[in-house]
Tab-separated table of C-alpha atoms and ligand atoms in Angstrom:
chain	number	residue	atom	x	y	z
B	115	MET	CA	81.870	101.768	130.151
B	116	ALA	CA	84.558	103.900	128.556
B	117	TYR	CA	85.974	101.242	126.237
B	118	GLU	CA	84.364	98.467	124.245
B	119	PHE	CA	86.931	96.083	122.835
B	120	LYS	CA	84.662	94.557	120.219
B	121	ASP	CA	83.168	95.430	116.853
B	122	SER	CA	79.691	96.958	116.961
B	123	ASP	CA	77.065	94.982	114.981
B	124	ASP	CA	77.392	97.399	112.037
B	125	LEU	CA	81.179	97.209	112.066
B	126	ALA	CA	81.115	93.408	112.271
B	127	MET	CA	78.777	93.271	109.275
B	128	MET	CA	80.973	95.615	107.268
B	129	ARG	CA	84.077	93.602	108.179
B	130	GLN	CA	82.344	90.418	107.063
B	131	THR	CA	81.221	91.944	103.752
B	132	VAL	CA	84.701	93.201	102.860
B	133	ARG	CA	86.320	89.936	103.991
B	134	GLN	CA	83.920	87.987	101.777
B	135	PHE	CA	84.755	90.149	98.746
B	136	ALA	CA	88.484	89.945	99.452
B	137	THR	CA	88.353	86.168	99.805
B	138	THR	CA	86.135	85.370	96.843
B	139	GLU	CA	87.004	88.122	94.344
B	140	ILE	CA	90.527	89.344	95.159
B	141	ALA	CA	92.333	86.296	96.539
B	142	PRO	CA	91.987	84.151	93.379
B	143	LYS	CA	93.450	86.973	91.227
B	144	ALA	CA	96.055	88.467	93.562
B	145	ARG	CA	99.000	86.269	92.636
B	146	GLN	CA	98.576	86.674	88.863
B	147	LEU	CA	98.028	90.439	89.032
B	148	ASP	CA	101.151	90.690	91.193
B	149	GLU	CA	103.167	88.600	88.781
B	150	ASP	CA	101.936	90.558	85.732
B	151	GLU	CA	102.314	93.884	87.568
B	152	GLU	CA	98.791	94.663	86.440
B	153	PHE	CA	96.332	97.169	87.900
B	154	SER	CA	92.772	95.835	87.763
B	155	PRO	CA	90.017	98.331	86.860
B	156	GLU	CA	87.495	95.485	87.355
B	157	LEU	CA	88.466	94.856	90.972
B	158	THR	CA	88.570	98.606	91.547
B	159	LYS	CA	85.023	98.979	90.244
B	160	GLY	CA	83.969	95.954	92.316
B	161	MET	CA	85.324	97.618	95.440
B	162	GLY	CA	83.386	100.722	94.362
B	163	GLN	CA	80.146	98.718	94.187
B	164	LEU	CA	80.875	97.529	97.717
B	165	GLY	CA	80.943	101.168	98.894
B	166	LEU	CA	84.686	101.428	99.509
B	167	PHE	CA	85.103	104.712	97.624
B	168	GLY	CA	84.295	108.024	99.247
B	169	THR	CA	84.167	106.128	102.541
B	170	ILE	CA	84.461	109.141	104.835
B	171	VAL	CA	82.823	111.622	102.436
B	172	ALA	CA	79.356	112.819	103.502
B	173	PRO	CA	76.368	111.420	101.538
B	174	GLU	CA	75.473	114.906	100.241
B	175	TYR	CA	78.627	114.697	98.057
B	176	GLY	CA	77.920	111.107	97.038
B	177	GLY	CA	80.018	109.468	99.786
B	178	GLN	CA	79.329	106.684	102.234
B	179	GLY	CA	79.590	108.844	105.368
B	180	MET	CA	81.448	106.103	107.287
B	181	ASP	CA	83.215	106.793	110.542
B	182	TYR	CA	87.001	106.470	110.582
B	183	LEU	CA	87.114	103.156	112.406
B	184	SER	CA	84.896	101.555	109.748
B	185	TYR	CA	87.144	102.867	107.010
B	186	VAL	CA	90.224	101.559	108.819
B	187	VAL	CA	88.625	98.128	109.199
B	188	ALA	CA	87.717	98.044	105.494
B	189	VAL	CA	91.344	98.743	104.519
B	190	GLU	CA	92.562	96.175	107.053
B	191	GLU	CA	90.311	93.463	105.605
B	192	LEU	CA	91.553	94.115	102.074
B	193	ALA	CA	95.189	94.115	103.224
B	194	ARG	CA	94.632	90.777	104.961
B	195	VAL	CA	94.419	89.373	101.439
B	196	ASP	CA	96.161	91.797	99.078
B	197	GLY	CA	98.209	94.941	99.740
B	198	SER	CA	97.767	96.212	96.190
B	199	GLN	CA	93.964	96.468	96.333
B	200	ALA	CA	94.142	97.890	99.855
B	201	ALA	CA	96.614	100.511	98.581
B	202	THR	CA	94.212	101.598	95.828
B	203	ILE	CA	91.476	102.171	98.429
B	204	ALA	CA	93.694	103.752	101.098
B	205	ALA	CA	95.426	106.150	98.702
B	206	HIS	CA	92.188	107.146	96.995
B	207	ASN	CA	90.186	107.794	100.152
B	208	SER	CA	92.770	109.335	102.471
B	209	LEU	CA	95.057	111.087	100.012
B	210	GLY	CA	92.835	111.516	96.946
B	211	ALA	CA	89.318	112.377	98.127
B	212	GLY	CA	90.509	113.516	101.587
B	213	PRO	CA	92.060	116.900	100.721
B	214	LEU	CA	89.210	117.786	98.352
B	215	TYR	CA	86.675	116.949	101.050
B	216	TYR	CA	88.433	118.672	103.935
B	217	PHE	CA	89.865	121.697	102.118
B	218	GLY	CA	87.771	122.133	98.960
B	219	ASN	CA	85.218	124.925	98.680
B	220	GLU	CA	81.586	124.044	98.038
B	221	GLU	CA	81.929	124.308	94.263
B	222	GLN	CA	85.075	122.141	94.168
B	223	LYS	CA	83.457	119.500	96.355
B	224	ARG	CA	80.274	119.384	94.272
B	225	GLN	CA	82.279	119.211	91.062
B	226	HIS	CA	84.768	116.507	91.977
B	227	LEU	CA	83.614	114.361	94.892
B	228	PRO	CA	80.544	112.545	93.482
B	229	GLY	CA	82.667	111.000	90.698
B	230	LEU	CA	85.189	109.803	93.266
B	231	CYS	CA	82.700	107.884	95.397
B	232	THR	CA	81.798	105.090	92.981
B	233	GLY	CA	84.965	103.228	91.994
B	234	GLU	CA	84.748	104.640	88.466
B	235	GLY	CA	87.242	107.429	89.163
B	236	LEU	CA	90.501	107.729	91.108
B	237	TRP	CA	92.166	110.842	92.505
B	238	ALA	CA	95.868	111.110	93.413
B	239	PHE	CA	98.024	113.054	95.860
B	240	GLY	CA	100.908	114.861	94.179
B	241	LEU	CA	103.419	115.613	96.907
B	242	THR	CA	106.575	113.535	96.443
B	243	GLU	CA	109.271	114.557	93.973
B	244	ALA	CA	112.638	113.071	93.062
B	245	GLU	CA	114.310	115.486	95.485
B	246	ALA	CA	111.428	115.994	97.903
B	247	GLY	CA	110.564	112.796	99.779
B	248	SER	CA	111.008	112.987	103.561
B	249	ASP	CA	111.860	116.680	103.161
B	250	ALA	CA	108.453	117.421	101.726
B	251	GLN	CA	108.866	121.214	101.795
B	252	SER	CA	111.633	121.097	99.222
B	253	SER	CA	109.330	120.767	96.189
B	254	LYS	CA	110.786	122.074	92.950
B	255	THR	CA	107.489	122.046	91.042
B	256	THR	CA	106.338	125.624	90.536
B	257	ALA	CA	103.050	127.359	89.830
B	258	ALA	CA	103.160	130.913	88.465
B	259	PHE	CA	100.064	133.087	88.143
B	260	ASP	CA	99.358	134.430	84.673
B	261	THR	CA	97.418	137.583	85.544
B	262	GLU	CA	96.318	138.197	81.955
B	263	ARG	CA	94.534	134.889	81.598
B	264	GLY	CA	93.731	134.343	85.301
B	265	GLU	CA	95.414	130.945	85.243
B	266	TRP	CA	98.126	129.127	87.183
B	267	VAL	CA	100.907	127.662	85.066
B	268	ILE	CA	102.485	124.556	86.591
B	269	ASN	CA	105.906	123.171	85.703
B	270	GLY	CA	107.804	120.299	87.295
B	271	SER	CA	107.393	116.633	88.100
B	272	LYS	CA	106.194	114.194	90.746
B	273	VAL	CA	107.183	110.620	91.417
B	274	TRP	CA	105.774	107.585	93.273
B	275	ILE	CA	102.208	108.847	93.005
B	276	THR	CA	99.657	106.093	93.714
B	277	ASN	CA	96.586	105.974	91.433
B	278	SER	CA	97.947	108.750	89.209
B	279	ALA	CA	98.549	106.947	85.921
B	280	SER	CA	95.624	104.538	85.540
B	281	THR	CA	92.779	104.507	83.037
B	282	LEU	CA	90.460	105.479	85.928
B	283	THR	CA	92.517	108.483	87.106
B	284	LYS	CA	90.415	111.660	87.088
B	285	GLY	CA	92.944	114.061	88.584
B	286	ILE	CA	95.651	114.959	91.061
B	287	THR	CA	96.071	117.420	93.915
B	288	VAL	CA	99.490	118.938	93.333
B	289	GLN	CA	101.765	120.816	95.748
B	290	ALA	CA	103.772	123.537	94.009
B	291	VAL	CA	105.963	126.498	94.946
B	292	THR	CA	104.031	129.731	94.390
B	293	GLY	CA	106.559	132.171	95.820
B	294	ARG	CA	108.879	132.872	98.760
B	295	LYS	CA	107.875	133.718	102.326
B	296	ALA	CA	109.438	136.608	104.241
B	297	ASP	CA	111.850	134.162	105.938
B	298	GLY	CA	113.028	132.876	102.558
B	299	ARG	CA	111.231	129.521	102.760
B	300	ALA	CA	109.115	128.360	99.838
B	301	GLU	CA	105.480	129.371	99.788
B	302	LEU	CA	103.629	126.162	98.900
B	303	SER	CA	100.114	125.914	97.502
B	304	CYS	CA	97.897	123.078	96.310
B	305	PHE	CA	96.173	122.814	92.939
B	306	ILE	CA	93.435	120.653	91.499
B	307	VAL	CA	94.739	119.297	88.201
B	308	PRO	CA	92.259	117.194	86.208
B	309	ALA	CA	93.674	114.267	84.229
B	310	GLY	CA	93.967	115.119	80.555
B	311	THR	CA	94.915	118.769	81.129
B	312	PRO	CA	97.245	119.740	78.243
B	313	GLY	CA	100.904	119.533	79.266
B	314	LEU	CA	100.295	116.883	81.942
B	315	SER	CA	101.745	113.471	81.175
B	316	ALA	CA	101.746	110.352	83.337
B	317	LYS	CA	103.944	107.294	83.093
B	318	VAL	CA	103.290	104.041	84.959
B	319	MET	CA	106.256	103.082	87.149
B	320	HIS	CA	107.235	99.456	86.587
B	321	GLY	CA	109.659	97.179	88.388
B	322	LYS	CA	108.313	97.584	91.912
B	323	MET	CA	109.112	94.895	94.460
B	324	MET	CA	105.790	95.389	96.263
B	325	TRP	CA	102.163	96.421	95.660
B	326	ARG	CA	102.791	95.383	92.092
B	327	ALA	CA	99.085	95.433	91.172
B	328	SER	CA	98.540	98.972	92.410
B	329	ASN	CA	98.989	101.883	90.028
B	330	THR	CA	102.029	104.088	90.672
B	331	GLY	CA	102.859	106.982	88.380
B	332	GLU	CA	105.497	109.490	87.508
B	333	LEU	CA	103.972	112.825	86.483
B	334	TYR	CA	105.374	115.595	84.307
B	335	PHE	CA	103.958	119.127	84.169
B	336	ASP	CA	104.961	121.122	81.127
B	337	GLN	CA	103.222	124.513	81.115
B	338	VAL	CA	100.091	122.938	82.613
B	339	ARG	CA	97.417	125.639	82.902
B	340	VAL	CA	94.603	125.505	85.435
B	341	PRO	CA	92.073	128.261	86.243
B	342	ALA	CA	92.448	130.353	89.427
B	343	ALA	CA	89.415	128.469	90.772
B	344	ASN	CA	91.570	125.304	90.967
B	345	LEU	CA	93.593	126.581	93.908
B	346	LEU	CA	92.746	124.260	96.824
B	347	GLY	CA	92.436	126.118	100.112
B	348	SER	CA	94.278	129.417	100.152
B	349	ARG	CA	97.581	130.461	98.616
B	350	GLY	CA	100.445	129.401	100.914
B	351	GLN	CA	98.321	126.799	102.727
B	352	GLY	CA	99.613	123.939	100.571
B	353	PHE	CA	102.086	122.347	102.985
B	354	LYS	CA	99.577	122.312	105.828
B	355	ILE	CA	96.995	120.693	103.549
B	356	MET	CA	99.536	118.030	102.632
B	357	MET	CA	100.633	117.455	106.238
B	358	GLU	CA	97.105	117.194	107.599
B	359	THR	CA	96.270	114.808	104.794
B	360	LEU	CA	99.238	112.641	105.780
B	361	ASP	CA	98.091	112.643	109.411
B	362	ASN	CA	94.876	110.987	108.210
B	363	GLY	CA	96.711	108.776	105.727
B	364	ARG	CA	98.819	107.278	108.499
B	365	LEU	CA	95.724	105.631	109.922
B	366	SER	CA	95.054	103.792	106.686
B	367	ILE	CA	98.698	102.741	106.299
B	368	GLY	CA	98.472	101.462	109.885
B	369	ALA	CA	95.418	99.486	108.743
B	370	MET	CA	97.410	98.066	105.858
B	371	GLY	CA	100.076	96.916	108.302
B	372	LEU	CA	97.576	95.382	110.697
B	373	GLY	CA	95.760	93.613	107.861
B	374	LEU	CA	98.973	92.255	106.373
B	375	ALA	CA	100.101	91.018	109.797
B	376	LYS	CA	96.771	89.245	110.328
B	377	GLY	CA	96.883	87.727	106.844
B	378	ALA	CA	100.462	86.500	107.353
B	379	PHE	CA	99.547	85.085	110.760
B	380	ALA	CA	96.479	83.245	109.422
B	381	VAL	CA	98.336	81.472	106.614
B	382	THR	CA	101.257	80.660	108.926
B	383	LEU	CA	99.060	79.172	111.654
B	384	LYS	CA	97.236	77.010	109.108
B	385	TYR	CA	100.484	75.804	107.577
B	386	ALA	CA	102.039	75.118	110.986
B	387	GLN	CA	99.051	72.981	111.958
B	388	GLU	CA	99.275	70.938	108.733
B	389	ARG	CA	103.001	70.593	108.104
B	390	ARG	CA	104.583	67.742	110.055
B	391	THR	CA	108.211	67.208	111.052
B	392	PHE	CA	109.678	64.833	113.594
B	393	GLY	CA	106.347	63.034	113.821
B	394	LYS	CA	104.067	65.961	114.693
B	395	PRO	CA	102.641	69.235	113.294
B	396	ILE	CA	105.340	71.921	113.444
B	397	ALA	CA	102.953	74.157	115.476
B	398	GLN	CA	103.585	71.711	118.312
B	399	HIS	CA	107.332	72.342	118.251
B	400	GLN	CA	108.082	75.036	120.769
B	401	ALA	CA	110.277	76.976	118.334
B	402	VAL	CA	107.287	77.476	116.016
B	403	GLY	CA	104.680	77.816	118.776
B	404	PHE	CA	106.681	80.684	120.274
B	405	LYS	CA	106.805	82.455	116.916
B	406	LEU	CA	103.020	82.208	116.595
B	407	ALA	CA	102.543	83.392	120.169
B	408	GLU	CA	104.761	86.417	119.523
B	409	MET	CA	102.977	87.240	116.261
B	410	ALA	CA	99.547	87.017	117.898
B	411	THR	CA	100.634	89.205	120.815
B	412	ARG	CA	102.085	91.921	118.603
B	413	ILE	CA	98.960	91.868	116.401
B	414	GLU	CA	96.770	92.377	119.455
B	415	ALA	CA	98.875	95.362	120.568
B	416	ALA	CA	98.891	96.835	117.044
B	417	GLU	CA	95.125	96.532	116.795
B	418	CYS	CA	94.558	98.328	120.099
B	419	LEU	CA	96.881	101.170	119.093
B	420	LEU	CA	95.379	101.611	115.630
B	421	TYR	CA	91.745	101.424	116.686
B	422	LYS	CA	92.403	103.890	119.485
B	423	ALA	CA	93.991	106.332	117.031
B	424	ALA	CA	90.999	105.963	114.666
B	425	TRP	CA	88.608	106.472	117.577
B	426	LEU	CA	90.468	109.647	118.606
B	427	LYS	CA	90.159	110.929	115.041
B	428	GLN	CA	86.455	110.204	114.728
B	429	SER	CA	85.691	111.675	118.127
B	430	HIS	CA	87.426	114.896	117.040
B	431	GLN	CA	90.264	114.647	119.550
B	432	SER	CA	93.954	115.132	118.872
B	433	PHE	CA	95.053	111.946	117.089
B	434	GLN	CA	98.203	112.901	115.160
B	435	LYS	CA	100.748	111.459	117.586
B	436	GLU	CA	98.784	108.188	117.923
B	437	ALA	CA	98.356	107.997	114.123
B	438	ALA	CA	102.135	108.230	113.680
B	439	MET	CA	102.605	105.597	116.410
B	440	ALA	CA	100.045	103.304	114.781
B	441	LYS	CA	101.635	103.694	111.344
B	442	LEU	CA	105.079	102.995	112.783
B	443	TYR	CA	104.101	100.060	114.965
B	444	CYS	CA	101.663	98.353	112.584
B	445	SER	CA	104.222	98.449	109.770
B	446	GLU	CA	106.860	96.922	112.058
B	447	VAL	CA	104.445	94.212	113.200
B	448	ALA	CA	103.557	93.518	109.572
B	449	GLU	CA	107.197	93.072	108.667
B	450	TYR	CA	107.791	90.885	111.732
B	451	CYS	CA	104.833	88.619	110.978
B	452	ALA	CA	105.727	88.323	107.291
B	453	ARG	CA	109.345	87.432	108.122
B	454	GLU	CA	108.557	84.973	110.903
B	455	GLY	CA	105.770	83.507	108.787
B	456	GLN	CA	108.150	83.012	105.903
B	457	GLN	CA	110.662	81.405	108.260
B	458	THR	CA	107.967	78.991	109.404
B	459	PHE	CA	107.173	78.041	105.818
B	460	GLY	CA	110.842	77.245	105.246
B	461	GLY	CA	111.722	76.795	101.571
B	462	TYR	CA	108.060	77.001	100.540
B	463	GLY	CA	107.954	80.529	101.936
B	464	LEU	CA	110.307	81.555	99.147
B	465	MET	CA	107.900	80.359	96.461
B	466	LYS	CA	105.279	82.560	94.789
B	467	GLU	CA	102.787	79.732	95.143
B	468	TYR	CA	102.355	80.731	98.795
B	469	PRO	CA	100.943	84.187	99.658
B	470	ILE	CA	103.474	84.590	102.472
B	471	GLU	CA	106.059	85.380	99.778
B	472	ARG	CA	103.943	88.327	98.586
B	473	PHE	CA	103.215	89.464	102.146
B	474	TYR	CA	106.968	89.516	102.783
B	475	ARG	CA	107.583	91.820	99.799
B	476	ASP	CA	104.538	94.029	100.421
B	477	ALA	CA	105.508	94.613	104.052
B	478	ALA	CA	108.637	96.510	102.980
B	479	LEU	CA	106.613	99.425	101.588
B	480	LEU	CA	104.879	100.076	104.883
B	481	ARG	CA	108.016	101.280	106.652
B	482	ILE	CA	108.859	103.614	103.741
B	483	GLY	CA	105.638	104.929	102.121
B	484	GLU	CA	103.590	107.861	103.481
B	485	GLY	CA	106.451	108.830	105.753
B	486	THR	CA	109.306	106.486	106.643
B	487	SER	CA	109.564	104.896	110.095
B	488	GLU	CA	112.256	107.492	110.823
B	489	ILE	CA	109.837	110.339	109.981
B	490	GLN	CA	107.159	108.762	112.219
B	491	ARG	CA	109.649	108.698	115.109
B	492	LEU	CA	110.536	112.329	114.368
B	493	VAL	CA	106.857	113.317	114.439
B	494	ILE	CA	106.215	111.359	117.666
B	495	ALA	CA	109.298	112.871	119.331
B	496	ARG	CA	108.072	116.364	118.428
B	497	TYR	CA	104.721	115.648	120.084
B	498	LEU	CA	106.606	114.506	123.177
B	499	GLY	CA	108.310	117.910	123.258
B	500	CYS	CA	111.767	116.620	122.271
W	1254	COS	N1	99.484	119.573	110.320
W	1254	COS	C1	99.389	120.898	110.073
W	1254	COS	N2	100.458	121.696	109.904
W	1254	COS	C2	101.669	121.118	109.994
W	1254	COS	C3	101.852	119.761	110.257
W	1254	COS	C4	100.684	118.969	110.428
W	1254	COS	N3	100.757	117.667	110.679
W	1254	COS	N4	103.174	119.481	110.290
W	1254	COS	C5	103.803	120.637	110.072
W	1254	COS	N5	102.903	121.630	109.883
W	1254	COS	C6	103.165	123.046	109.649
W	1254	COS	C7	103.994	123.651	110.765
W	1254	COS	O1	103.186	124.115	111.804
W	1254	COS	C8	104.728	124.772	110.049
W	1254	COS	O2	103.872	125.870	109.939
W	1254	COS	P1	104.478	127.397	109.905
W	1254	COS	O3	105.294	127.488	108.649
W	1254	COS	O4	103.249	128.246	109.872
W	1254	COS	O5	105.308	127.541	111.144
W	1254	COS	C9	104.941	124.214	108.660
W	1254	COS	O6	103.961	123.167	108.467
W	1254	COS	C10	106.322	123.614	108.490
W	1254	COS	O7	106.496	122.663	109.524
W	1254	COS	P2	107.919	122.085	109.917
W	1254	COS	O8	108.906	123.208	109.965
W	1254	COS	O9	107.727	121.224	111.105
W	1254	COS	O10	108.242	121.181	108.633
W	1254	COS	P3	109.515	120.311	108.315
W	1254	COS	O11	110.064	120.740	107.019
W	1254	COS	O12	110.402	120.241	109.516
W	1254	COS	O13	108.842	118.891	108.020
W	1254	COS	C11	108.036	116.698	108.509
W	1254	COS	C12	108.122	118.166	108.937
W	1254	COS	C13	109.377	116.010	108.473
W	1254	COS	C14	107.144	116.060	109.570
W	1254	COS	C15	107.348	116.611	107.127
W	1254	COS	O14	108.167	117.114	106.106
W	1254	COS	C16	106.955	115.207	106.761
W	1254	COS	O15	105.939	114.705	107.224
W	1254	COS	N6	107.747	114.567	105.879
W	1254	COS	C17	107.395	113.255	105.358
W	1254	COS	C18	106.567	113.431	104.138
W	1254	COS	C19	105.955	112.148	103.724
W	1254	COS	O16	105.331	111.452	104.506
W	1254	COS	N7	106.104	111.846	102.442
W	1254	COS	C20	105.573	110.633	101.896
W	1254	COS	C21	104.438	110.948	101.038
W	1254	COS	S1	103.885	109.440	100.373
W	1254	COS	S2	102.084	109.860	99.985
């Protein structure tokens, strides 16, 4: 049989373990952490003990050696309860550990990866700048080579960088301009910048509408010096490293969308079966029943698309187009389910007491972060030959 539309025994066990942790450890704290805009090192370490760090990294570097579908399911189960904790895991694994694992040389991998597979250390992805968001090639951050000292000197800034300004942050992979190509475009390269390097400062970004308990930082590089050995990949390969990393990252953002949609659906169904109007549970009014039917149908379609994309990735087939589709569609389904769920809750859906309110806010990030919905459509259209 070519397809098996069910979790394997191992996957089902992993799903159950993460769901249990999310329900018993994260759910009771999620509302308060969101309200206080507080990152939780304790929950992060707890997720580390569960094996959710270094998920796809091979055991020889300290990782869990999971396949991609298992990783996607782990993120989905966290997002079913809390987008902030899921964001910490997704950003760390796909964007933090990912480029070091896929593009690092042996020495870099042995030096950095083991500490990133436990939950005791976070690594961030330094791509976005104030004037380089969707147009990710237009970085202004520069790295100049000091031939006398054999060091790169980095100057510039980054913004919106998940996991970059926490007490657990161990470092950042930074894209910087290292010269000009023959056609005049910027030559971009990636650098490993450990936290605490002189000249590097990080500021936590406050006032977010969503993912309020995840750590988001603004980074400043003022004559930050790193040795030549901290170049990741080769000089000029930086943009490709970043783009390939985002291809992978789209799968985990898709998982965040699917998880949020499932979480919003679950609380809405329960509420609709309990809340009574006109003498019966509102689930029995066709207007509400149709909403639930539509949510469930879209969730089913989103799951098929995402799991297929993850399967393509883990079976070493071309997956980039499907990853962009999954990111796009799962984030739209998440937003749909959060909005229709909130509508079903009526006035209560506007109150922080009910998690649907948080789902509604968290869903907004998914159509903007790690490539807007417009960028996903652009990427998909390119794969179609448009
Ligand atoms: N994998 C590998 N290489 C890739 C690639 C990918 N997915 N996408 C592009 N490239 C390569 C191209 O092949 C091209 O190589 P050459 O210079 O050797 O020809 C180079 O990168 C430039 O590609 P292109 O000209 O297509 O780049 P654009 O400036 O047009 O940008 C988009 C392409 C819009 C897709 C890209 O900028 C993008 O993804 N932007 C969104 C960034 C984003 O998601 N930011 C959010 C980060 S939050 S963590």
